[in-house]
Amino acid sequence: GATGLAGALGLPGALPAGTPLLPDVGRTVPPGGDALSHGRGLDCWEVRKHNSSEWCHFIRSNPDCRLDGGFLDYLDGVFCVFPPRLLPLAVTLYALWLLYLFIILGVTAEKFFCPNLSAISTNLKLSHNVAVFSLTSPVHGVTFLAFGNGAPDVFSAVVAFSNPRTAGLAIGAIFGAGVFVTTVVAGGIALVKPFTAASRPFLRDVIFYMVAVFLTFVVLYLGRIRLGEALGYLGLYVFYVLTVVLCTWIHRRQRGDGLAPPGPWEPEMPADVEEPEPSGTNSGDYGEEYRPLLPYRETSLRILTTALSPLDYRKWRRKPWYWRLFKAFRVPVELVLLLTVPVVDPDKDDLNWKRPLNCLHVLTSPLLCVLTLKSGAYGLYQIQGVFPVWGLVTLVASALALIIFITTSNEEPPKYHCVFAFLGFLASAMWINAAATELVNILRTLGVIFQLSNTVLGLTLLAWGNSIGDTFSDLTMARQGYPRMAFSACFGGIIFNILVGVGLGCLLQMTSSQLLVKLEPDSPLVWVLAGALGLSLVFSFVTVPAQCFQLGRAYGVCLIAYYLAFLCVALLTEFRVIHFS
């Protein structure tokens, strides 16, 4: 059931009955002495109110300061390893590591998770002929593509919901990213390239998103989410997918299955859509365009070294300095991912088959899964107290890799090569889950250091970090002349994040004996978030049709000004400058 699925994802188990999911916001110590005498420990963020000599003892003795999951204990590191006078240095290092975690999430999703999802959808015979979300088929666009693009957001939400002390991060990130994307990103598109919006897809997506936000508002107001409501979130997304498919089918019937030019209500397609940039390993970044004209047989060692090179030196020389700097940060991540995650590319003649590297993946991918599952607890488990699980996996995988290497050739992929797409999907998902766990833990640590609630961290750092990729891609698409596509992606993609993020995140915390998860927002900031998101959607729902879907720079300026005003109100609410009854 849900507990088994939570374990399979490497997440903590179900919560005890009646555990609130938002207990960290605005709690105070009961008056009159130590809260330990009242049957529970102090909130972890109270550590800064003590003398610096007591920080380490407070962190190690308080149950509220334990970080569930993850490989590093950030709270112990900042308050016990670093002396108090070096606290600014610790915060700086944590901030840099936080930025690098966002890079890991982005590279894993872009180069490995999404290409394998695309290969899986191809093997499942899903069509790729009608543009939805400015990309492929309706089913592919709203399921596999949405899952690929929203993987960091959804995994972060699931990990945050797994711990009652970090659930505020999930609420803040889901609502905060929604406000950011529907105002800053959508407004930026209108500023960069005024355009005519796709009317029917826009109205459909905004209506579904408003329904999702309203359901979340009701759940927060009631203070709990039951099994039926969690399944209702997932069911609403399934209904949304069916609606997209039906609308696409009706549109195809109306235009006679032809390739008529897009109308004012339909996203346009770029002229080079039939020639997408290769993804995965050995893509354009890795020197694919410099193949020799005459075919020749490469040795296995040369194939391995070429496939493991994340850098194209000829491309490196002609790129600007800032691209080189960012690439230098990405190279270690890409090298580790190339070693552990196979990628199947249906667009290539050889399906990206690299025999020596793929045989190595047979060993490294299972090892990665068992060593990241439950932060390595399962991989280090001793069978009968004698032999570790990772050792057994190594023996079995090595034998299987040797058999595959002997029975295959460098030139032609085996018939079962599609299995590597599923292996790559699982391995990249484990990487994303591990990075999301570290991300949530480090954000909670920063909240303790600066005495900030998880909700405000979610609506700022986590929401900005998860949305930065969408921001750059949508604005780049708008500058290239496809603003309708970018605008449609703003409202279409985040539907997946809120419905699947909340639905799956809460569903994984339920057990057969406790089909209820409590949500107790103790801060008015949650209501500011929900109200701001709902108001921004209503604003667009009213003003866009009022302008006959002609969106110009005035609309963009209004959206960005709205986000700045919302951010000011949210921060003033967090710091108790604005009080709500």
Coordinates of C-alpha atoms in Angstrom, one line a residue:
G1 CA 0.0 0.0 0.0
A2 CA 1.0 3.6 0.6
T3 CA 3.6 2.6 3.2
G4 CA 5.3 0.2 0.8
L5 CA 5.3 2.9 -1.9
A6 CA 6.8 5.4 0.5
G7 CA 9.5 2.9 1.3
A8 CA 10.1 2.2 -2.3
L9 CA 10.7 5.9 -2.9
G10 CA 13.1 6.1 -0.1
L11 CA 10.8 8.3 2.0
P12 CA 10.0 8.1 5.7
G13 CA 7.0 5.9 6.6
A14 CA 3.5 7.0 7.5
L15 CA 3.0 9.6 10.2
P16 CA 1.4 8.7 13.6
A17 CA -2.3 9.1 13.9
G18 CA -3.3 12.7 14.3
T19 CA 0.1 14.2 13.5
P20 CA -0.3 17.7 12.0
L21 CA 1.5 18.5 8.8
L22 CA 2.1 22.2 9.4
P23 CA 3.1 22.4 13.1
D24 CA 6.2 24.5 12.7
V25 CA 4.7 27.9 11.8
G26 CA 4.2 30.4 14.6
R27 CA 4.4 28.0 17.5
T28 CA 5.5 29.4 20.9
V29 CA 6.7 27.8 24.1
P30 CA 3.9 27.4 26.7
P31 CA 4.3 30.1 29.4
G32 CA 6.0 29.2 32.6
G33 CA 9.2 27.2 32.3
D34 CA 10.7 24.7 30.0
A35 CA 8.4 23.1 27.4
L36 CA 10.0 19.7 28.2
S37 CA 8.0 19.7 31.4
H38 CA 4.9 20.0 29.3
G39 CA 5.5 16.6 27.6
R40 CA 7.2 17.8 24.4
G41 CA 10.5 19.4 23.4
L42 CA 11.1 23.0 22.3
D43 CA 10.7 24.0 18.7
C44 CA 14.1 23.6 17.0
W45 CA 14.2 27.2 15.9
E46 CA 14.3 28.2 19.6
V47 CA 18.0 27.2 19.6
R48 CA 19.1 30.8 18.6
K49 CA 17.5 32.1 21.8
H50 CA 19.9 30.1 23.9
N51 CA 23.5 30.9 24.7
S52 CA 25.9 29.8 21.9
S53 CA 27.6 27.4 24.3
E54 CA 24.3 25.4 24.6
W55 CA 23.6 25.2 20.9
C56 CA 25.1 21.8 20.2
H57 CA 23.5 20.2 23.3
F58 CA 20.1 21.7 22.4
I59 CA 20.3 20.4 18.8
R60 CA 21.4 16.8 19.8
S61 CA 19.0 16.4 22.7
N62 CA 15.8 17.9 21.1
P63 CA 13.7 15.5 19.0
D64 CA 12.3 18.3 16.9
C65 CA 15.9 18.9 15.5
R66 CA 16.2 15.5 13.9
L67 CA 16.3 15.6 10.2
D68 CA 14.6 12.6 8.6
G69 CA 16.4 11.1 5.7
G70 CA 19.3 12.6 3.9
F71 CA 23.0 11.8 4.1
L72 CA 24.2 14.9 5.9
D73 CA 23.0 16.3 9.3
Y74 CA 23.0 20.0 8.5
L75 CA 21.8 21.1 11.9
D76 CA 24.5 19.2 13.7
G77 CA 27.1 20.6 11.3
V78 CA 26.2 24.3 11.7
F79 CA 25.7 24.2 15.4
C80 CA 28.2 21.6 16.5
V81 CA 31.0 21.3 13.9
F82 CA 31.3 25.0 13.2
P83 CA 32.1 27.3 16.2
P84 CA 29.6 30.1 16.7
R85 CA 32.0 32.8 15.4
L86 CA 32.1 30.9 12.0
L87 CA 28.3 30.8 11.6
P88 CA 28.4 33.2 8.6
L89 CA 30.9 30.9 6.9
A90 CA 28.6 27.9 7.5
V91 CA 25.6 29.8 6.1
T92 CA 27.6 30.7 3.0
L93 CA 28.7 27.2 2.4
Y94 CA 25.1 25.9 2.9
A95 CA 23.8 28.6 0.5
L96 CA 26.4 27.5 -2.2
W97 CA 25.5 23.8 -1.6
L98 CA 21.8 24.8 -2.0
L99 CA 22.5 26.3 -5.4
Y100 CA 24.4 23.3 -6.4
L101 CA 21.5 21.0 -5.4
F102 CA 19.3 23.0 -7.8
I103 CA 21.9 22.4 -10.5
I104 CA 21.8 18.7 -9.8
L105 CA 18.0 18.6 -10.0
G106 CA 18.0 20.5 -13.2
V107 CA 20.7 18.5 -15.0
T108 CA 19.2 15.2 -13.9
A109 CA 15.7 16.1 -15.0
E110 CA 16.8 17.7 -18.3
K111 CA 19.5 15.3 -19.5
F112 CA 18.4 12.0 -18.0
F113 CA 14.9 11.9 -16.6
C114 CA 13.0 13.5 -19.5
P115 CA 14.9 11.6 -22.3
N116 CA 14.2 8.2 -20.6
L117 CA 10.5 9.2 -20.1
S118 CA 10.4 10.1 -23.8
A119 CA 11.9 6.7 -24.7
I120 CA 9.4 4.9 -22.5
S121 CA 6.5 6.7 -24.1
T122 CA 7.9 5.8 -27.6
N123 CA 8.1 2.1 -26.5
L124 CA 4.5 2.3 -25.2
K125 CA 3.5 3.5 -28.7
L126 CA 2.2 6.9 -27.7
S127 CA 1.6 9.1 -30.7
H128 CA 3.7 12.3 -31.3
N129 CA 1.7 14.2 -33.8
V130 CA -0.4 16.9 -32.2
A131 CA 1.0 19.8 -30.2
V132 CA -0.1 20.2 -26.7
F133 CA 1.9 22.2 -24.1
S134 CA 3.8 23.4 -27.2
L135 CA 5.3 19.9 -27.6
T136 CA 4.1 16.5 -28.6
S137 CA 0.9 14.5 -28.3
P138 CA -1.8 15.3 -25.8
V139 CA -1.2 12.2 -23.7
H140 CA 2.6 12.6 -23.9
G141 CA 2.4 16.3 -23.1
V142 CA 0.2 16.1 -20.0
T143 CA 1.6 12.9 -18.5
F144 CA 5.1 12.0 -19.4
L145 CA 6.3 15.5 -20.4
A146 CA 4.6 17.1 -17.4
F147 CA 6.1 14.5 -15.1
G148 CA 9.5 15.1 -16.5
N149 CA 9.3 18.9 -16.3
G150 CA 7.7 18.8 -12.9
A151 CA 9.8 16.1 -11.4
P152 CA 11.9 18.3 -9.1
D153 CA 8.7 20.1 -7.8
V154 CA 6.8 16.9 -7.2
F155 CA 9.7 15.1 -5.5
S156 CA 10.4 18.1 -3.3
A157 CA 6.7 18.2 -2.3
V158 CA 6.5 14.5 -1.6
V159 CA 9.7 14.6 0.5
A160 CA 8.5 17.7 2.4
F161 CA 5.0 16.1 3.1
S162 CA 6.8 13.0 4.5
N163 CA 7.8 15.0 7.6
P164 CA 5.4 17.0 9.7
R165 CA 8.2 19.6 10.5
T166 CA 8.8 20.3 6.8
A167 CA 5.3 20.1 5.3
G168 CA 5.1 23.9 5.3
L169 CA 7.8 23.8 2.6
A170 CA 5.5 21.8 0.3
I171 CA 2.6 24.2 0.8
G172 CA 4.8 27.2 0.4
A173 CA 6.6 25.8 -2.7
I174 CA 3.5 24.7 -4.5
F175 CA 1.6 27.9 -3.9
G176 CA 4.7 30.1 -4.2
A177 CA 5.7 28.5 -7.5
G178 CA 2.1 28.9 -8.8
V179 CA 2.1 32.7 -8.0
F180 CA 5.6 33.1 -9.4
V181 CA 4.9 31.3 -12.7
T182 CA 1.5 32.8 -13.3
T183 CA 2.7 36.4 -12.6
V184 CA 6.4 36.9 -13.1
V185 CA 7.0 34.4 -15.9
A186 CA 3.7 35.1 -17.7
G187 CA 4.2 38.8 -17.3
G188 CA 7.8 38.5 -18.6
I189 CA 6.6 36.8 -21.7
A190 CA 4.1 39.6 -22.4
L191 CA 6.9 42.1 -21.9
V192 CA 9.4 40.3 -24.1
K193 CA 6.9 39.6 -27.0
P194 CA 3.3 41.0 -27.0
F195 CA 1.1 38.3 -28.5
T196 CA -2.4 36.9 -28.9
A197 CA -3.1 34.1 -26.3
A198 CA -4.5 30.7 -27.2
S199 CA -8.0 31.3 -25.9
R200 CA -9.5 27.8 -25.5
P201 CA -6.4 26.1 -24.0
F202 CA -5.9 29.2 -21.7
L203 CA -9.5 29.1 -20.4
R204 CA -9.4 25.4 -19.9
D205 CA -6.1 25.4 -18.0
V206 CA -7.0 28.4 -15.8
I207 CA -10.4 26.9 -14.9
F208 CA -8.7 23.6 -13.9
Y209 CA -6.0 25.4 -11.9
M210 CA -8.6 27.5 -10.0
V211 CA -10.5 24.4 -9.1
A212 CA -7.3 22.8 -7.8
V213 CA -6.4 25.9 -5.8
F214 CA -10.0 26.0 -4.4
L215 CA -9.8 22.4 -3.3
T216 CA -6.4 23.0 -1.6
F217 CA -7.9 26.0 0.2
V218 CA -10.9 23.9 1.4
V219 CA -8.5 21.1 2.6
L220 CA -6.4 23.7 4.6
Y221 CA -9.5 25.2 6.0
L222 CA -10.9 21.8 7.2
G223 CA -7.4 21.0 8.6
R224 CA -7.3 17.5 7.3
I225 CA -7.2 15.5 4.1
R226 CA -8.8 12.0 3.8
L227 CA -8.1 9.2 1.4
G228 CA -11.0 10.2 -0.9
E229 CA -9.8 13.7 -1.1
A230 CA -6.2 12.7 -1.8
L231 CA -7.4 10.3 -4.5
G232 CA -9.7 13.2 -5.7
Y233 CA -6.6 15.3 -6.5
L234 CA -5.1 12.5 -8.7
G235 CA -8.6 11.8 -10.2
L236 CA -8.9 15.5 -11.1
Y237 CA -5.6 15.3 -13.0
V238 CA -6.8 12.2 -14.8
F239 CA -9.9 14.1 -15.8
Y240 CA -7.8 17.0 -16.9
V241 CA -5.7 14.7 -19.2
L242 CA -8.9 13.3 -20.7
T243 CA -10.2 16.8 -21.3
V244 CA -7.0 17.7 -23.1
V245 CA -7.3 14.6 -25.2
L246 CA -10.9 15.3 -26.0
C247 CA -10.3 18.9 -26.9
T248 CA -7.4 17.9 -29.2
W249 CA -9.6 15.3 -30.9
I250 CA -12.4 17.8 -31.5
H251 CA -9.9 20.3 -32.9
R252 CA -8.5 17.7 -35.2
R253 CA -11.9 16.8 -36.5
Q254 CA -12.7 20.5 -37.0
R255 CA -9.7 21.0 -39.2
G256 CA -10.1 17.7 -41.0
D257 CA -6.9 16.1 -39.6
G258 CA -4.9 18.4 -41.8
L259 CA -1.9 20.5 -41.0
A260 CA -3.7 23.8 -41.2
P261 CA -1.9 26.8 -39.8
P262 CA -2.7 27.5 -36.1
G263 CA -5.5 29.9 -35.4
P264 CA -5.6 32.6 -32.7
W265 CA -6.7 30.1 -30.1
E266 CA -4.1 27.5 -30.9
P267 CA -0.4 27.5 -29.9
E268 CA 1.9 27.9 -32.9
M269 CA 4.6 25.3 -33.6
P270 CA 8.2 26.3 -34.4
A271 CA 9.4 25.6 -37.8
D272 CA 12.1 23.2 -36.6
V273 CA 9.9 21.1 -34.4
E274 CA 10.6 18.0 -36.5
E275 CA 14.3 18.3 -35.7
P276 CA 14.5 18.5 -31.9
E277 CA 17.9 18.8 -30.3
P278 CA 19.2 15.4 -29.3
S279 CA 19.0 14.7 -25.6
G280 CA 20.7 12.5 -23.2
T281 CA 24.3 11.3 -23.3
N282 CA 26.4 12.2 -26.3
S283 CA 24.1 15.1 -27.3
G284 CA 25.2 18.2 -29.1
D285 CA 27.2 19.2 -26.0
Y286 CA 29.3 16.1 -26.2
G287 CA 30.6 16.3 -29.8
E288 CA 28.0 14.4 -31.8
E289 CA 28.3 16.8 -34.7
Y290 CA 32.0 16.0 -35.1
R291 CA 31.5 12.4 -36.2
P292 CA 34.0 11.3 -38.9
L293 CA 32.7 11.1 -42.4
L294 CA 34.0 7.6 -43.0
P295 CA 32.7 4.8 -40.8
Y296 CA 35.2 2.9 -38.7
R297 CA 35.2 0.4 -35.8
E298 CA 35.9 1.9 -32.4
T299 CA 37.4 -0.1 -29.6
S300 CA 35.3 -0.6 -26.5
L301 CA 37.8 1.5 -24.5
R302 CA 37.4 4.4 -26.9
I303 CA 33.6 4.1 -26.8
L304 CA 33.7 4.1 -23.0
T305 CA 35.9 7.2 -22.8
T306 CA 34.0 9.1 -25.4
A307 CA 30.6 8.3 -23.8
L308 CA 31.9 9.4 -20.4
S309 CA 33.1 12.8 -21.6
P310 CA 30.6 15.5 -20.6
L311 CA 32.6 18.2 -22.4
D312 CA 33.0 19.0 -26.1
Y313 CA 36.3 20.9 -26.3
R314 CA 35.6 22.4 -29.7
K315 CA 32.3 23.8 -28.5
W316 CA 34.0 24.9 -25.3
R317 CA 36.4 27.2 -27.2
R318 CA 33.7 29.1 -29.1
K319 CA 31.4 29.7 -26.1
P320 CA 31.4 32.8 -23.9
W321 CA 33.0 32.9 -20.5
Y322 CA 29.7 32.7 -18.5
W323 CA 28.7 29.6 -20.4
R324 CA 32.1 28.0 -19.6
L325 CA 31.7 28.9 -15.9
F326 CA 28.3 27.3 -15.6
K327 CA 29.4 24.3 -17.6
A328 CA 32.4 23.9 -15.2
F329 CA 29.9 23.6 -12.3
R330 CA 27.8 21.1 -14.3
V331 CA 30.7 18.8 -15.4
P332 CA 31.1 16.9 -12.1
V333 CA 27.3 16.3 -11.9
E334 CA 27.1 15.2 -15.5
L335 CA 30.1 12.8 -15.1
V336 CA 28.5 11.1 -12.1
L337 CA 25.2 10.8 -13.9
L338 CA 26.8 9.4 -17.0
L339 CA 28.4 6.7 -14.9
T340 CA 25.1 5.7 -13.1
V341 CA 22.2 6.5 -15.4
P342 CA 21.6 5.0 -18.8
V343 CA 19.8 7.0 -21.5
V344 CA 17.9 5.5 -24.5
D345 CA 17.5 7.9 -27.4
P346 CA 14.9 6.7 -29.9
D347 CA 16.0 9.5 -32.3
K348 CA 19.4 8.0 -32.9
D349 CA 20.1 5.1 -35.2
D350 CA 21.8 3.1 -32.5
L351 CA 19.3 4.2 -29.8
N352 CA 22.4 5.6 -27.9
W353 CA 23.7 2.1 -27.3
K354 CA 27.2 2.2 -25.9
R355 CA 28.0 -1.4 -25.0
P356 CA 30.8 -0.9 -22.4
L357 CA 29.0 2.0 -20.7
N358 CA 25.6 0.3 -20.7
C359 CA 27.2 -2.9 -19.2
L360 CA 28.7 -0.7 -16.6
H361 CA 25.3 0.8 -15.9
V362 CA 24.0 -2.7 -15.2
L363 CA 26.3 -2.6 -12.1
T364 CA 26.2 1.1 -11.1
S365 CA 22.4 1.8 -11.5
P366 CA 21.2 -1.0 -9.1
L367 CA 24.0 0.0 -6.7
L368 CA 22.8 3.6 -6.8
C369 CA 19.2 2.6 -6.1
V370 CA 20.0 0.5 -3.0
L371 CA 22.5 3.0 -1.6
T372 CA 20.1 6.0 -2.0
L373 CA 17.0 4.1 -1.0
K374 CA 16.1 5.3 2.6
S375 CA 19.4 7.2 2.6
G376 CA 21.4 3.9 2.3
A377 CA 19.7 2.1 5.1
Y378 CA 18.6 -0.8 2.9
G379 CA 21.9 -1.0 1.0
L380 CA 24.0 -1.2 4.2
Y381 CA 21.7 -3.8 5.8
Q382 CA 23.5 -7.0 6.8
I383 CA 21.9 -10.2 5.5
Q384 CA 21.9 -12.6 8.5
G385 CA 24.2 -10.2 10.1
V386 CA 27.0 -11.3 7.8
F387 CA 26.7 -10.1 4.1
P388 CA 25.6 -6.6 3.2
V389 CA 22.8 -6.0 0.6
W390 CA 25.1 -3.8 -1.6
G391 CA 27.6 -6.7 -1.8
L392 CA 24.9 -9.1 -3.0
V393 CA 23.7 -6.5 -5.6
T394 CA 27.3 -6.1 -6.8
L395 CA 27.8 -9.8 -7.3
V396 CA 24.5 -10.3 -9.2
A397 CA 24.8 -7.2 -11.3
S398 CA 28.5 -8.0 -12.2
A399 CA 27.5 -11.4 -13.5
L400 CA 24.6 -9.9 -15.5
A401 CA 26.8 -7.2 -16.9
L402 CA 29.4 -9.8 -18.0
I403 CA 26.8 -11.9 -19.8
I404 CA 25.4 -8.8 -21.6
F405 CA 28.9 -7.8 -22.7
I406 CA 29.7 -11.2 -24.1
T407 CA 26.4 -11.7 -25.9
T408 CA 26.2 -8.2 -27.5
S409 CA 28.3 -6.1 -30.0
N410 CA 29.3 -2.5 -30.1
E411 CA 27.6 -1.8 -33.4
E412 CA 24.0 -3.1 -32.8
P413 CA 21.8 -2.6 -29.7
P414 CA 20.2 -5.8 -28.3
K415 CA 16.5 -6.4 -28.7
Y416 CA 16.0 -5.7 -25.0
H417 CA 17.7 -2.3 -25.1
C418 CA 14.4 -0.6 -24.2
V419 CA 14.8 -2.1 -20.7
F420 CA 17.7 0.4 -20.1
A421 CA 15.1 3.2 -20.5
F422 CA 13.2 1.9 -17.5
L423 CA 16.5 1.4 -15.6
G424 CA 17.5 4.9 -16.4
F425 CA 14.1 6.3 -15.4
L426 CA 14.4 4.5 -12.0
A427 CA 18.0 5.6 -11.5
S428 CA 17.4 9.3 -12.4
A429 CA 14.3 9.3 -10.1
M430 CA 16.4 8.1 -7.2
W431 CA 18.9 10.8 -7.9
I432 CA 16.1 13.4 -8.0
N433 CA 14.6 12.0 -4.8
A434 CA 18.0 12.1 -3.0
A435 CA 18.7 15.7 -4.1
A436 CA 15.2 16.8 -3.1
T437 CA 15.7 15.2 0.3
E438 CA 18.9 17.1 0.9
L439 CA 17.2 20.3 -0.5
V440 CA 14.4 20.1 2.0
N441 CA 16.7 19.4 4.9
I442 CA 19.0 22.3 4.1
L443 CA 16.1 24.7 3.7
R444 CA 14.8 23.6 7.1
T445 CA 18.3 24.2 8.5
L446 CA 18.3 27.7 7.1
G447 CA 14.9 28.3 8.6
V448 CA 16.2 27.3 12.0
I449 CA 19.3 29.6 11.6
F450 CA 17.3 32.6 10.6
Q451 CA 14.2 31.7 12.6
L452 CA 12.0 31.6 9.5
S453 CA 8.9 29.4 9.0
N454 CA 9.1 26.6 6.4
T455 CA 6.2 28.3 4.5
V456 CA 8.2 31.4 3.7
L457 CA 11.2 29.4 2.7
G458 CA 9.0 27.3 0.4
L459 CA 7.4 30.3 -1.3
T460 CA 10.8 32.0 -1.8
L461 CA 13.9 29.8 -2.1
L462 CA 12.3 26.5 -3.0
A463 CA 9.7 28.0 -5.4
W464 CA 12.3 30.2 -7.1
G465 CA 14.8 27.4 -7.4
N466 CA 12.3 24.9 -8.9
S467 CA 10.9 27.6 -11.2
I468 CA 14.2 29.0 -12.6
G469 CA 14.4 26.4 -15.3
D470 CA 10.9 27.1 -16.5
T471 CA 11.5 30.8 -16.4
F472 CA 14.6 30.7 -18.6
S473 CA 13.1 28.2 -21.1
D474 CA 9.7 30.1 -21.4
L475 CA 11.4 33.5 -21.8
T476 CA 13.8 32.1 -24.4
M477 CA 10.9 30.6 -26.3
A478 CA 9.1 33.9 -26.3
R479 CA 12.2 35.8 -27.5
Q480 CA 12.5 33.2 -30.4
G481 CA 9.0 34.2 -31.5
Y482 CA 6.8 31.6 -29.8
P483 CA 5.2 33.5 -26.9
R484 CA 1.9 31.6 -27.2
M485 CA 3.7 28.3 -26.5
A486 CA 5.5 29.7 -23.5
F487 CA 2.3 31.3 -22.1
S488 CA 0.4 28.0 -22.4
A489 CA 3.2 26.2 -20.6
C490 CA 2.9 28.7 -17.6
F491 CA -0.7 27.6 -16.8
G492 CA -0.5 24.0 -18.1
G493 CA 2.6 22.6 -16.3
I494 CA 1.8 23.8 -12.8
I495 CA -1.5 22.0 -12.8
F496 CA 0.4 18.7 -12.6
N497 CA 2.6 20.1 -9.7
I498 CA -0.3 21.0 -7.4
L499 CA -2.6 18.1 -8.1
V500 CA 0.0 15.3 -8.1
G501 CA 2.3 17.0 -5.5
V502 CA -0.5 17.4 -2.9
G503 CA -2.4 14.2 -3.8
L504 CA 0.6 11.9 -4.0
G505 CA 2.4 13.6 -1.1
C506 CA -0.5 13.1 1.3
L507 CA -1.4 9.7 -0.1
L508 CA 2.0 8.3 0.8
Q509 CA 1.5 9.2 4.4
M510 CA -1.7 7.2 4.9
T511 CA -1.9 3.6 6.1
S512 CA -4.7 1.1 6.3
S513 CA -5.3 2.0 9.9
Q514 CA -5.0 5.8 9.5
L515 CA -6.6 7.1 6.3
L516 CA -6.3 10.7 7.4
V517 CA -3.6 13.3 7.3
K518 CA -4.0 16.4 9.4
L519 CA -3.1 19.8 8.0
E520 CA -3.0 22.6 10.6
P521 CA -1.7 25.9 9.2
D522 CA -0.7 27.9 12.3
S523 CA 0.3 31.0 10.4
P524 CA -1.8 33.5 8.3
L525 CA 0.9 33.3 5.7
V526 CA -0.7 30.2 4.3
W527 CA -3.9 32.0 3.7
V528 CA -2.0 35.0 2.2
L529 CA -0.4 32.4 -0.3
A530 CA -3.7 30.8 -1.2
G531 CA -5.5 34.1 -1.5
A532 CA -2.8 35.6 -3.7
L533 CA -2.7 32.7 -6.0
G534 CA -6.4 32.6 -6.4
L535 CA -6.6 36.3 -7.0
S536 CA -3.9 36.2 -9.6
L537 CA -5.8 33.5 -11.5
V538 CA -9.0 35.4 -11.3
F539 CA -7.2 38.5 -12.5
S540 CA -5.9 36.7 -15.6
F541 CA -9.2 34.9 -16.1
V542 CA -11.0 38.2 -16.3
T543 CA -8.5 40.6 -18.0
V544 CA -7.2 38.3 -20.7
P545 CA -10.6 37.7 -22.4
A546 CA -11.5 41.4 -21.7
Q547 CA -8.5 42.3 -23.9
C548 CA -9.7 39.8 -26.6
F549 CA -6.6 37.7 -25.7
Q550 CA -4.3 40.5 -27.0
L551 CA -1.6 40.6 -24.3
G552 CA 0.8 43.5 -24.3
R553 CA 3.4 45.1 -22.0
A554 CA 0.8 46.7 -19.7
Y555 CA -0.5 43.3 -18.8
G556 CA 3.0 42.1 -18.1
V557 CA 3.8 45.1 -15.9
C558 CA 0.6 44.6 -13.9
L559 CA 1.5 40.9 -13.2
I560 CA 5.0 41.6 -12.1
A561 CA 3.8 44.5 -9.9
Y562 CA 1.3 42.2 -8.4
Y563 CA 4.0 39.6 -7.5
L564 CA 6.2 42.3 -5.9
A565 CA 3.2 43.5 -3.8
F566 CA 2.4 39.9 -2.8
L567 CA 6.0 39.2 -1.8
C568 CA 6.0 42.4 0.4
V569 CA 2.8 41.4 2.1
A570 CA 4.0 37.8 2.6
L571 CA 7.3 38.9 4.2
L572 CA 5.6 41.6 6.4
T573 CA 3.2 38.9 7.5
E574 CA 6.1 36.5 8.3
F575 CA 7.9 39.1 10.4
R576 CA 4.7 40.0 12.3
V577 CA 4.5 43.6 10.9
I578 CA 1.1 42.8 9.4
H579 CA -1.2 41.0 11.8
F580 CA -4.3 39.0 10.9
S581 CA -7.0 38.0 13.4

